[in-house]
Tab-separated table of C-alpha atoms and ligand atoms in Angstrom:
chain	number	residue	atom	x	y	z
A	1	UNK	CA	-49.155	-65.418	0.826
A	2	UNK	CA	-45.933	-63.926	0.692
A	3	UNK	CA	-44.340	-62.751	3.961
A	4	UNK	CA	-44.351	-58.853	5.115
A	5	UNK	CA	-41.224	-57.435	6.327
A	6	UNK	CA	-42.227	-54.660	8.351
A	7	UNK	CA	-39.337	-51.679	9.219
A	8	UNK	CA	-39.241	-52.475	12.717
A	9	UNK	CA	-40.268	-54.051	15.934
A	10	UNK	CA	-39.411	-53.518	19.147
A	11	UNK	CA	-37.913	-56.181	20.799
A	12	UNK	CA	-39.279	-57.382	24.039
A	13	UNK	CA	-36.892	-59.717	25.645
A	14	UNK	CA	-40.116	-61.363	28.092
A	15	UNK	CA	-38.330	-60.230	31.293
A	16	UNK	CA	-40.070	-56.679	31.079
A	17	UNK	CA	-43.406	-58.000	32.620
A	18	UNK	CA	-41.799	-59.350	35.416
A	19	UNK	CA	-39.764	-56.335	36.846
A	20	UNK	CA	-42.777	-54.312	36.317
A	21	UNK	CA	-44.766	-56.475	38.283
A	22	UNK	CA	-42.054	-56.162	41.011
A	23	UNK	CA	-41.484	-52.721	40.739
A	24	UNK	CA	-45.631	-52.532	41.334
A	25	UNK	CA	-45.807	-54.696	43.811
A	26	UNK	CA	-42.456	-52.940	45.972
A	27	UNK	CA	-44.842	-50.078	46.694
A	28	UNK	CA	-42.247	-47.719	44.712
A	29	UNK	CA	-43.976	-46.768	41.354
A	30	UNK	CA	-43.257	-42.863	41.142
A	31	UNK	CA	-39.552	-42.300	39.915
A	32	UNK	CA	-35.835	-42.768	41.366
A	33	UNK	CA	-36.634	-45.894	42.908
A	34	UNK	CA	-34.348	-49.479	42.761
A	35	UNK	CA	-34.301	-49.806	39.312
A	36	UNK	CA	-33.753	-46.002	38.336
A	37	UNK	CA	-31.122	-46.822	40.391
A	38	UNK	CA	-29.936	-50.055	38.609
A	39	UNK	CA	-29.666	-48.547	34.918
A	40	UNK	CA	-28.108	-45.746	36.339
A	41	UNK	CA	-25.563	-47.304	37.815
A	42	UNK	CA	-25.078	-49.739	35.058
A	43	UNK	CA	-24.576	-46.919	31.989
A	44	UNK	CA	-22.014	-45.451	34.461
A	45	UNK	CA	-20.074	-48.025	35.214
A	46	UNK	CA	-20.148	-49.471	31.787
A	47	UNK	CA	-19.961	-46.475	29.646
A	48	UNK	CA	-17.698	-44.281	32.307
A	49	UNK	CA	-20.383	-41.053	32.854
A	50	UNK	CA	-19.377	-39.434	35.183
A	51	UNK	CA	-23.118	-39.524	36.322
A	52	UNK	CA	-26.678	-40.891	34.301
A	53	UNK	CA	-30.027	-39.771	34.582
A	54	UNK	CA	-32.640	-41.472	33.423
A	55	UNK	CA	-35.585	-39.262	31.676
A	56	UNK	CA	-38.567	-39.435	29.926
A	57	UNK	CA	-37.118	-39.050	26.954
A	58	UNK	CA	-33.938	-37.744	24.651
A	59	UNK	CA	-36.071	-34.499	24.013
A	60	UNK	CA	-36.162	-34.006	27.616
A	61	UNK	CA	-32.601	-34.788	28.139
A	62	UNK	CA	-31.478	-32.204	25.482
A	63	UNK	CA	-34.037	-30.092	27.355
A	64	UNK	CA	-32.001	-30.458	30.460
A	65	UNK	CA	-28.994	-29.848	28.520
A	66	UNK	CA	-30.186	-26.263	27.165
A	67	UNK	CA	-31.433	-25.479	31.010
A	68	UNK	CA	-27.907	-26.507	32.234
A	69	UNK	CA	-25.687	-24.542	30.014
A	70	UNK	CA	-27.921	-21.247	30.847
A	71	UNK	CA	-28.645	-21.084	26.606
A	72	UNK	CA	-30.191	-17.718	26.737
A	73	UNK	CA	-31.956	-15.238	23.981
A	74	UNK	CA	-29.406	-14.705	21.837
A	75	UNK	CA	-26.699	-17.175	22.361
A	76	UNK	CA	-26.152	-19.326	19.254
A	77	UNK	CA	-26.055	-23.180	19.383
A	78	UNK	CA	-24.210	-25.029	16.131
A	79	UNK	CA	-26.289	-28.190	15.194
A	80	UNK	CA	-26.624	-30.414	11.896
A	81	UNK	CA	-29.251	-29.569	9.705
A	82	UNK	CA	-29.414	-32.980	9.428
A	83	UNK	CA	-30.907	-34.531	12.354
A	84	UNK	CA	-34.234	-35.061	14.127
A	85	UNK	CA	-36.264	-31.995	15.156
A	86	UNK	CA	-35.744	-32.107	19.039
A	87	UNK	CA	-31.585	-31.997	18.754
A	88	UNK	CA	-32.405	-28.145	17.474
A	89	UNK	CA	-35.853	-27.748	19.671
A	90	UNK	CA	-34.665	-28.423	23.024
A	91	UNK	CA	-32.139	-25.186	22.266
A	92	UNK	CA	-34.937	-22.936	19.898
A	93	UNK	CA	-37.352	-23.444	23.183
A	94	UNK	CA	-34.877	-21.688	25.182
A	95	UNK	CA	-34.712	-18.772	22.789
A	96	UNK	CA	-31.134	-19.681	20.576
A	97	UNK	CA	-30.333	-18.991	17.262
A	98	UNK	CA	-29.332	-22.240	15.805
A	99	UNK	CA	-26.989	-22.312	13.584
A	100	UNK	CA	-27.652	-25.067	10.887
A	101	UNK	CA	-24.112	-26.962	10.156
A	102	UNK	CA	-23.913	-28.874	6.566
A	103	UNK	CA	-22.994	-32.682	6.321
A	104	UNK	CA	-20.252	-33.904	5.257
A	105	UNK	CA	-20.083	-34.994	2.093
A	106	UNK	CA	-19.623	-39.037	2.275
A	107	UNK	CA	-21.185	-39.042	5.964
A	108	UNK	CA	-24.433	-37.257	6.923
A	109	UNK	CA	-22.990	-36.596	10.045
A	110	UNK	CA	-22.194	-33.090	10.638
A	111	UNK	CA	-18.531	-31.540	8.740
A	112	UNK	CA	-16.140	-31.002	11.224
A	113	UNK	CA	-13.927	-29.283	8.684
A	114	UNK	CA	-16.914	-25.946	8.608
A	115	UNK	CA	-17.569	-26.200	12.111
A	116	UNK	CA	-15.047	-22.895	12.747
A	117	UNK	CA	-16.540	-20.613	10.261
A	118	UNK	CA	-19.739	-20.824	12.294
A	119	UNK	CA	-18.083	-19.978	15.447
A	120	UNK	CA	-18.829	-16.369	16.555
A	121	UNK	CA	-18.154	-14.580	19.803
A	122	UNK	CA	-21.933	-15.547	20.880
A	123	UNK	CA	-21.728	-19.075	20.124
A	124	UNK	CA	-22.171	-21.020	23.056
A	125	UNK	CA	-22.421	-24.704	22.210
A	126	UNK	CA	-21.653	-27.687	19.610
A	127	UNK	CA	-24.254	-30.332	19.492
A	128	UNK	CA	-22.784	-32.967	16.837
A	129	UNK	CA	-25.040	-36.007	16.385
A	130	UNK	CA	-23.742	-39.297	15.943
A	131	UNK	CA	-25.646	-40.127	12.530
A	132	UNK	CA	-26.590	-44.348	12.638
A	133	UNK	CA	-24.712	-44.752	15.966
A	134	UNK	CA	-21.506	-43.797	14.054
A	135	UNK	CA	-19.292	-41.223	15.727
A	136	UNK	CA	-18.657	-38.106	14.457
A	137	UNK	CA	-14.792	-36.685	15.131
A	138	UNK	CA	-15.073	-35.793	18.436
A	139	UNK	CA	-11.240	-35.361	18.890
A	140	UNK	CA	-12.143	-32.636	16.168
A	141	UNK	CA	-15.052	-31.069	17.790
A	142	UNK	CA	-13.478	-30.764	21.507
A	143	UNK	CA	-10.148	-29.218	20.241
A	144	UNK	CA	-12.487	-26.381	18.270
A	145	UNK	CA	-14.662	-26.469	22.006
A	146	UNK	CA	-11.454	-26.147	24.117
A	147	UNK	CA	-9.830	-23.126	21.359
A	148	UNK	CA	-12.922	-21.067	21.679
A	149	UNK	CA	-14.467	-22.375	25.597
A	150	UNK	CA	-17.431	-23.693	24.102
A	151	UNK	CA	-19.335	-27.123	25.641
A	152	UNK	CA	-20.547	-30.306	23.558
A	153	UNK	CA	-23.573	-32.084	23.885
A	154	UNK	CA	-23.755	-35.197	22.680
A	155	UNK	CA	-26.998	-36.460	21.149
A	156	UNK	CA	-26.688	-40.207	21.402
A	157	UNK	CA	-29.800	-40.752	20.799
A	158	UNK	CA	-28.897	-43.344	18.432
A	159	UNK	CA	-25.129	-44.200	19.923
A	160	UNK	CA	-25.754	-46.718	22.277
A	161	UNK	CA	-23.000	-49.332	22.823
A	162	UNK	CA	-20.831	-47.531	20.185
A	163	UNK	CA	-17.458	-46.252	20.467
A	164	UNK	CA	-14.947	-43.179	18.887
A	165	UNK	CA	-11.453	-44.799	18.335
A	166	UNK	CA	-8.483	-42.875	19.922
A	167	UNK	CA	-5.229	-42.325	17.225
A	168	UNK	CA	-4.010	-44.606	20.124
A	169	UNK	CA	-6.786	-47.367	19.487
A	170	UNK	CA	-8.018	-47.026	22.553
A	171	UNK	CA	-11.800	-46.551	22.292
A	172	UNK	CA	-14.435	-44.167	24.164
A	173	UNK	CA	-17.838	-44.507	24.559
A	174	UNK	CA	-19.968	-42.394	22.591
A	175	UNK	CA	-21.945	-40.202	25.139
A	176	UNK	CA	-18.731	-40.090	27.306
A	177	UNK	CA	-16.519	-37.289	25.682
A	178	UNK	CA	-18.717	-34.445	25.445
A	179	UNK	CA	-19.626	-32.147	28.120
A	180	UNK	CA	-23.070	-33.948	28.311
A	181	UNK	CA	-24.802	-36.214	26.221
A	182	UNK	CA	-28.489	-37.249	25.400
A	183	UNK	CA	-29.445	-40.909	24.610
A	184	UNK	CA	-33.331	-41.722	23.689
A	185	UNK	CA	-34.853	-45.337	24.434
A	186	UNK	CA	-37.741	-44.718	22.123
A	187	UNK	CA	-38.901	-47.996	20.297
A	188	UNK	CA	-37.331	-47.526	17.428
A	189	UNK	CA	-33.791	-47.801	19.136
A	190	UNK	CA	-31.726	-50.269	19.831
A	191	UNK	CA	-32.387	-50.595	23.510
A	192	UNK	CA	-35.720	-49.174	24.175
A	193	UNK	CA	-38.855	-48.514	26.962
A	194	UNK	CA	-41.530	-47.701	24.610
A	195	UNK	CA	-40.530	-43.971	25.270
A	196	UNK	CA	-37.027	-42.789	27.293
A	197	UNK	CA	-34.425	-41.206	27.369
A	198	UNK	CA	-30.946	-40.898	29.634
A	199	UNK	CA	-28.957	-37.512	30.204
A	200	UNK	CA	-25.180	-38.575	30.627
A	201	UNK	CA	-22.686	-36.115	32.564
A	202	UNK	CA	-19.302	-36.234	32.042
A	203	UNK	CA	-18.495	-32.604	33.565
A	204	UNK	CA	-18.518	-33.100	37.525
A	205	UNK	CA	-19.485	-29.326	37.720
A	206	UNK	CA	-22.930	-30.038	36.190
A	207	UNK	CA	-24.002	-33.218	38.732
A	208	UNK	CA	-25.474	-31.375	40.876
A	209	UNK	CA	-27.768	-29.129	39.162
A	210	UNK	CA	-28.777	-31.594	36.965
A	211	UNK	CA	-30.253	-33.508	40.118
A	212	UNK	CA	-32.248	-30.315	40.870
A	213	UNK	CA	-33.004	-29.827	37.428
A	214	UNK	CA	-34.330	-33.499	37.266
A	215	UNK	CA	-36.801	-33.243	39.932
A	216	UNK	CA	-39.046	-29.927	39.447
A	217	UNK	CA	-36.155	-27.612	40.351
A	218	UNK	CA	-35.904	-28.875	44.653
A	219	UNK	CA	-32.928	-30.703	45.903
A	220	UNK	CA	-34.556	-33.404	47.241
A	221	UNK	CA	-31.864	-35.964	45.567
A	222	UNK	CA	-30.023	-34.050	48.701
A	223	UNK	CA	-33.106	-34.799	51.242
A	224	UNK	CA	-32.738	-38.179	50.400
A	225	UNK	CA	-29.127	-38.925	50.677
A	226	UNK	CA	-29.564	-37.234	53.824
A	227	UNK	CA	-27.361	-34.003	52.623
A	228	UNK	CA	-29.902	-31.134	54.017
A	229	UNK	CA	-32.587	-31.546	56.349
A	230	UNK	CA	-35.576	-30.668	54.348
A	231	UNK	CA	-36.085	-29.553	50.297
A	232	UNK	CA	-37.482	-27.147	48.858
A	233	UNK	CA	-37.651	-24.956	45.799
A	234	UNK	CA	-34.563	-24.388	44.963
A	235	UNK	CA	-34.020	-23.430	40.939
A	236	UNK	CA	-35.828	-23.864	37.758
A	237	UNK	CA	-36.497	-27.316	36.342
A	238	UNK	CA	-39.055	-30.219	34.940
A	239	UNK	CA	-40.605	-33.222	35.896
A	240	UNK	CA	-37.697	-35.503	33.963
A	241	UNK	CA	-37.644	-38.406	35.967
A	242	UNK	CA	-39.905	-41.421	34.633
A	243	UNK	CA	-41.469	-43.783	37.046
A	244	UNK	CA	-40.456	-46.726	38.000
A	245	UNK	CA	-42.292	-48.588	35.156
A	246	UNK	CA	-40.389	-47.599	32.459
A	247	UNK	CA	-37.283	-48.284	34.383
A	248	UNK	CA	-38.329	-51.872	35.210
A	249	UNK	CA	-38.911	-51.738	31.722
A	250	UNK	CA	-35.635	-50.867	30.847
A	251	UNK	CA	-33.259	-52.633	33.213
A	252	UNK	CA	-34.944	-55.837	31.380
A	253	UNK	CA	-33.526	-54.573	27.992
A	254	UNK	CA	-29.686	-53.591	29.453
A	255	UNK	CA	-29.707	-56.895	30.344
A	256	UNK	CA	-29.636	-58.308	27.288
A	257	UNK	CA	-27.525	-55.339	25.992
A	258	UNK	CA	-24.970	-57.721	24.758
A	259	UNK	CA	-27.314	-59.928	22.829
A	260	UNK	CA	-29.222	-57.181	21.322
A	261	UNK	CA	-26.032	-55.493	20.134
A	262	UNK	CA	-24.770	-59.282	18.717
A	263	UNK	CA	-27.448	-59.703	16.484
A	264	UNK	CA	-28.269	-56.013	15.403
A	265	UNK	CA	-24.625	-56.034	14.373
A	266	UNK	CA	-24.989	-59.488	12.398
A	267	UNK	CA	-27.692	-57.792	10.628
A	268	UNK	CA	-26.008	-54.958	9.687
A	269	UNK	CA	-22.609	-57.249	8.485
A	270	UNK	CA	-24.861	-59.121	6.611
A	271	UNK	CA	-26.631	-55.907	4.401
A	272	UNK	CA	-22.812	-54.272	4.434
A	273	UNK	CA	-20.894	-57.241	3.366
A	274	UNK	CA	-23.904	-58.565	0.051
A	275	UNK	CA	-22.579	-55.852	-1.710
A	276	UNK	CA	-19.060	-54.580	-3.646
A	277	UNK	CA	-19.589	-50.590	-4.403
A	278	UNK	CA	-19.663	-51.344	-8.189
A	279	UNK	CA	-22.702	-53.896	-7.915
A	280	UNK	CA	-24.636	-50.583	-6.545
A	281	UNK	CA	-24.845	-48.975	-9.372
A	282	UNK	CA	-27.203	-45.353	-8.750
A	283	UNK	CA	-26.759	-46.372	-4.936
A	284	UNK	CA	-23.776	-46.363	-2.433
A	285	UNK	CA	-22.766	-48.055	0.917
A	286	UNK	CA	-22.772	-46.018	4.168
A	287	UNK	CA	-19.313	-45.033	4.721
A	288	UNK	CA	-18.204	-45.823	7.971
A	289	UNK	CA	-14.969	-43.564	9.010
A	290	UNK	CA	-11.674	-45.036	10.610
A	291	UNK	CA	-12.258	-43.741	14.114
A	292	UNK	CA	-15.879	-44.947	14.497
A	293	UNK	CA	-17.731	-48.061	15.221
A	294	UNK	CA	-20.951	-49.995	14.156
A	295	UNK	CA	-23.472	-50.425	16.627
A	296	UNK	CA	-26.067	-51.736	14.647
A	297	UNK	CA	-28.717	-49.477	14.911
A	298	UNK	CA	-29.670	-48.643	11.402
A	299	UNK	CA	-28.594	-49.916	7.994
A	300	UNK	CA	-29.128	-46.994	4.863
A	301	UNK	CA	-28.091	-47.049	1.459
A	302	UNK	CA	-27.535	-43.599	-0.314
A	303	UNK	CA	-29.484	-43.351	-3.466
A	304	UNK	CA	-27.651	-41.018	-6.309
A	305	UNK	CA	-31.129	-38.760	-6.267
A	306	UNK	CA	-34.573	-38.671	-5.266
A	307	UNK	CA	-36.420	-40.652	-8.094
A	308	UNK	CA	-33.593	-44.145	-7.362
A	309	UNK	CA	-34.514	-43.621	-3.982
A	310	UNK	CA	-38.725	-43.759	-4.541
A	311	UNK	CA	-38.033	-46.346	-7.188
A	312	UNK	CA	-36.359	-48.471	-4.685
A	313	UNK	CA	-38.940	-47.842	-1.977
A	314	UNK	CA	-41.663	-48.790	-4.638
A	315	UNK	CA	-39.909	-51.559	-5.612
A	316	UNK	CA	-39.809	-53.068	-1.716
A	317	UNK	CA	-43.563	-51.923	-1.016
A	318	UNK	CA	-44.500	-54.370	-4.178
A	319	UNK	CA	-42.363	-56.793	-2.727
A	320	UNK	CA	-44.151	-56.511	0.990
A	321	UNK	CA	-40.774	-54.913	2.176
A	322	UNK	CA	-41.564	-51.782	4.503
A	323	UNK	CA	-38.308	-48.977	3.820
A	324	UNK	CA	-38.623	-45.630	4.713
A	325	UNK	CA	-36.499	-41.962	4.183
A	326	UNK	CA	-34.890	-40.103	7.131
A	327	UNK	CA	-34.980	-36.583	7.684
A	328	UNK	CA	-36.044	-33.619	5.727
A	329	UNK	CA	-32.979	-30.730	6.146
A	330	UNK	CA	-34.060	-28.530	9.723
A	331	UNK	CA	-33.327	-25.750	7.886
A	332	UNK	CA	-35.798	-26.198	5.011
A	333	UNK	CA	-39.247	-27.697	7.431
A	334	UNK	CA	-42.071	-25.671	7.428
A	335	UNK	CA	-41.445	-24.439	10.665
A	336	UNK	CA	-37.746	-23.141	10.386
A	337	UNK	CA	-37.204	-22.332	6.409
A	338	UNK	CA	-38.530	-18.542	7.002
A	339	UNK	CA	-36.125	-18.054	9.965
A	340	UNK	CA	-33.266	-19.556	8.300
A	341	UNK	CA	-31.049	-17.088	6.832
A	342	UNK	CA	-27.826	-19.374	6.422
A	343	UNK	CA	-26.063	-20.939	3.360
A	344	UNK	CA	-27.150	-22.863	1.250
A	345	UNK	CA	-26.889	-27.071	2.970
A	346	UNK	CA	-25.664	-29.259	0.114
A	347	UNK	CA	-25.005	-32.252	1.545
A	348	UNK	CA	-27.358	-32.178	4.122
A	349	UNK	CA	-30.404	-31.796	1.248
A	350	UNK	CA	-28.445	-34.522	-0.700
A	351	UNK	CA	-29.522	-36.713	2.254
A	352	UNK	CA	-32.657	-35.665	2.525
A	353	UNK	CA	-33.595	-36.808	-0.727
A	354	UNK	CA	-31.195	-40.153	-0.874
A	355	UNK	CA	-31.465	-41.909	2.081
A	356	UNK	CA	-33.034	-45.398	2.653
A	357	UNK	CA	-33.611	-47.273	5.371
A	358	UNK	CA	-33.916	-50.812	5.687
A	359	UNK	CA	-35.172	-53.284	8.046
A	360	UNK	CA	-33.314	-54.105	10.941
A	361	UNK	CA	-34.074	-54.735	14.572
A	362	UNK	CA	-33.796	-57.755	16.721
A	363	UNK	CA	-36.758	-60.358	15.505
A	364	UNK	CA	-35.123	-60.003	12.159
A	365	UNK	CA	-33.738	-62.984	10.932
A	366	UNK	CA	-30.668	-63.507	8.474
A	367	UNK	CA	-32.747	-64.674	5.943
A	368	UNK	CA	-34.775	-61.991	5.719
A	369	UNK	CA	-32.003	-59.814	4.980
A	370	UNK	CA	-31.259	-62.279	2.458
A	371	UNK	CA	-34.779	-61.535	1.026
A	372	UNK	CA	-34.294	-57.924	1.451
A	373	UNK	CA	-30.520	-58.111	-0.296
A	374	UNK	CA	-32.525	-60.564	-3.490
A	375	UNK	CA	-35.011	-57.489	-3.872
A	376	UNK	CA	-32.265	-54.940	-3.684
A	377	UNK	CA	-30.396	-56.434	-5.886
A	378	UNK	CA	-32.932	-57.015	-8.922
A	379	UNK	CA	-33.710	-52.738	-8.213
A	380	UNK	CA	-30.044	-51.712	-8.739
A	381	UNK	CA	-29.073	-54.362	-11.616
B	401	PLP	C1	-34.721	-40.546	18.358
B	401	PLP	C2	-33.927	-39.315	18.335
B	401	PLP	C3	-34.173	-38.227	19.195
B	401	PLP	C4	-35.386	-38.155	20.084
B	401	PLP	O1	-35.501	-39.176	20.995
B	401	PLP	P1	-36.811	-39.280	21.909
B	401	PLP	O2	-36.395	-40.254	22.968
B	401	PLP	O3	-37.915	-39.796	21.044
B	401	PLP	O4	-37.097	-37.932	22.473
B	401	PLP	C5	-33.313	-37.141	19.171
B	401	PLP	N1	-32.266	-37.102	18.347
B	401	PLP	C6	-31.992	-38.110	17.477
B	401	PLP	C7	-30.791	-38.016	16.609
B	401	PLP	C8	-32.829	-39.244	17.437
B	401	PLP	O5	-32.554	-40.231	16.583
């Protein structure tokens, strides 16, 4: 029987069980406990945040985002059409308009070129969303921030371990140049806890807040450190903080961060590299721009229109190959299309309907991206 090659699986790297069990058996199970505190500490140091919270998830961490910047009735928040529904619901929950940004045209990432023409006085944020881990110009985006006082947020959700280059080469983690960022550690990422997220702050005058914020709106991050001699109620806020399961969880992944990111990278050199442009035919390579790196999360091919792209998908299914499509355009789902009053999205629809993904996580081996490549390859010729 021939071999099924499902889309993904999350990695377990067989230390997981046995933090958990210490975590358990410490006593400490609630949240913000030793190894809250270890992967913490360890995005901060590596990444340079200024400070990292864990949460329950990147939803919750864009939540915390849209409670931190005050978004209010009314303001307006400039996000990508093109993106997963919580990068536009943590803001729409808060009561902002969103305004729905197009792609660009050879990246689905958002076009920093028509950011400005959506800028109005009640704009208030710019969330760009680094597309497949790969950066979007953020040297762009925080000039346009700085020239009208706006903040970024970051959603990283899928930028883990990747990097914007500097005109000077110098690199910068993705998460650490915006205001705030949002990373998710859902299973379907590279670095995951069954469900989690991590809120990264890079502007000192959020830290504290965000601490409040994290823990049902009382400073007792203060109690603790011994700052104030009893907490209380003290602003609004959520229950963000996971326990100390998933962050046992966790800490076993970041350390094998490294690893992970080797061989998700192979993977994705491997699809890049089997193919010229002109072998493609009705499909194209993801087009990686100069000031961005490849962290391996997710390899796509753009189909020229919808019926290549369910073709191709066909033609894997009958070959036990599991692809799938990304987003549908915010602007057009059910629940937004009769609120949205904008322009016209080419490029972001174009997406909608063109994008494939293809296997790739961890317990994939080279030659089944060699078997994936062979099936490709007799779909396009
Ligand atoms: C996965 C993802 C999210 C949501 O992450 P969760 O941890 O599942 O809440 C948000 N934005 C983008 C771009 C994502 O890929």
């Amino acid at each position: 029987m021939e071999q099924i090659i499902p889309f993904n699986k999350p990695h377990i790297t067989g230390k997981e069980v046995h933090y958990i069990y210490d975590a358990v058996a410490s006593g400490h199970i609630s949240g913000n406990g030793k190894y809250t505190k270890l992967c913490q500490s360890f995005f901060e140091e590596r990444f340079g945040f200024k400070r990292a919270l864990l949460t329950t998830s990147c939803t919750d961490a864009l939540e915390m985002c849209a409670l931190l910047l005050d978004i209010k009735a009314g303001d307006e928040v400039i996000i990508p059409s093109y993106t997963f529904v919580s990068t536009a619901l943590a803001f729409v929950r808060q009561g902002a308009k969103i305004v729905f940004a197009d792609s660009r045209s050879d990246h689905p990432g958002m076009d920093e070129e028509r950011i400005e023409e959506l800028i109005t006085a009640k704009t208030k944020v710019i969330v760009p969303v680094h597309y497949a881990g790969v950066s979007c110009d953020m040297a762009k985006i925080m000039t346009l921030a700085n020239k009208y006082n706006l903040f970024v947020v970051e959603d990283a959700a899928q930028g883990i371990d990747s990097y914007y280059i500097n005109t000077d080469g110098t690199k910068a983690a993705l998460g650490s140049i915006g205001h705030l960022a949002a990373f998710s550690f859902h299973e379907t990422k590279n670095i995951q806890s069954g469900e989690g997220g991590l809120l990264a702050i890079n502007d000192e005058r959020f830290i504290k807040r965000a601490e409040i914020i994290w823990e049902k709106g009382t400073n007792r991050a203060e109690f603790f450190r011994g700052e104030v001699n009893k907490y209380g109620w003290v602003d609004t806020g959520s229950s963000f903080l996971p326990s100390e399961v998933t962050a046992a969880f966790l800490w076993a992944q970041l350390e094998e961060l490294d690893l992970i990111q080797e061989k998700r990278i192979l993977l994705w050199n491997t699809y890049f590299s089997a193919f010229t442009n002109s072998d493609l035919r009705e499909v194209r390579l993801p087009s990686i721009p100069h000031y961005a790196t490849v962290n391996g999360h997710m390899f796509y091919l753009v189909c020229n229109n919808e019926e290549v792209r369910s073709g191709l998908i066909s033609k894997l299914k009958r070959d036990t190959i599991h692809s799938v499509f990304h987003y549908l355009s915010l602007h057009s789902s059910p629940y937004y299309k009769d609120k949205y009053i904008g322009k016209e999205l080419v490029n972001s629809d174009k997406y909608s309907q063109a994008i494939v993904r293809l296997p790739l996580f961890f317990d994939l081996s080279v030659m089944d991206v060699e078997l994936v490549l062979k099936k490709v390859k007799e779909f396009v010729k």
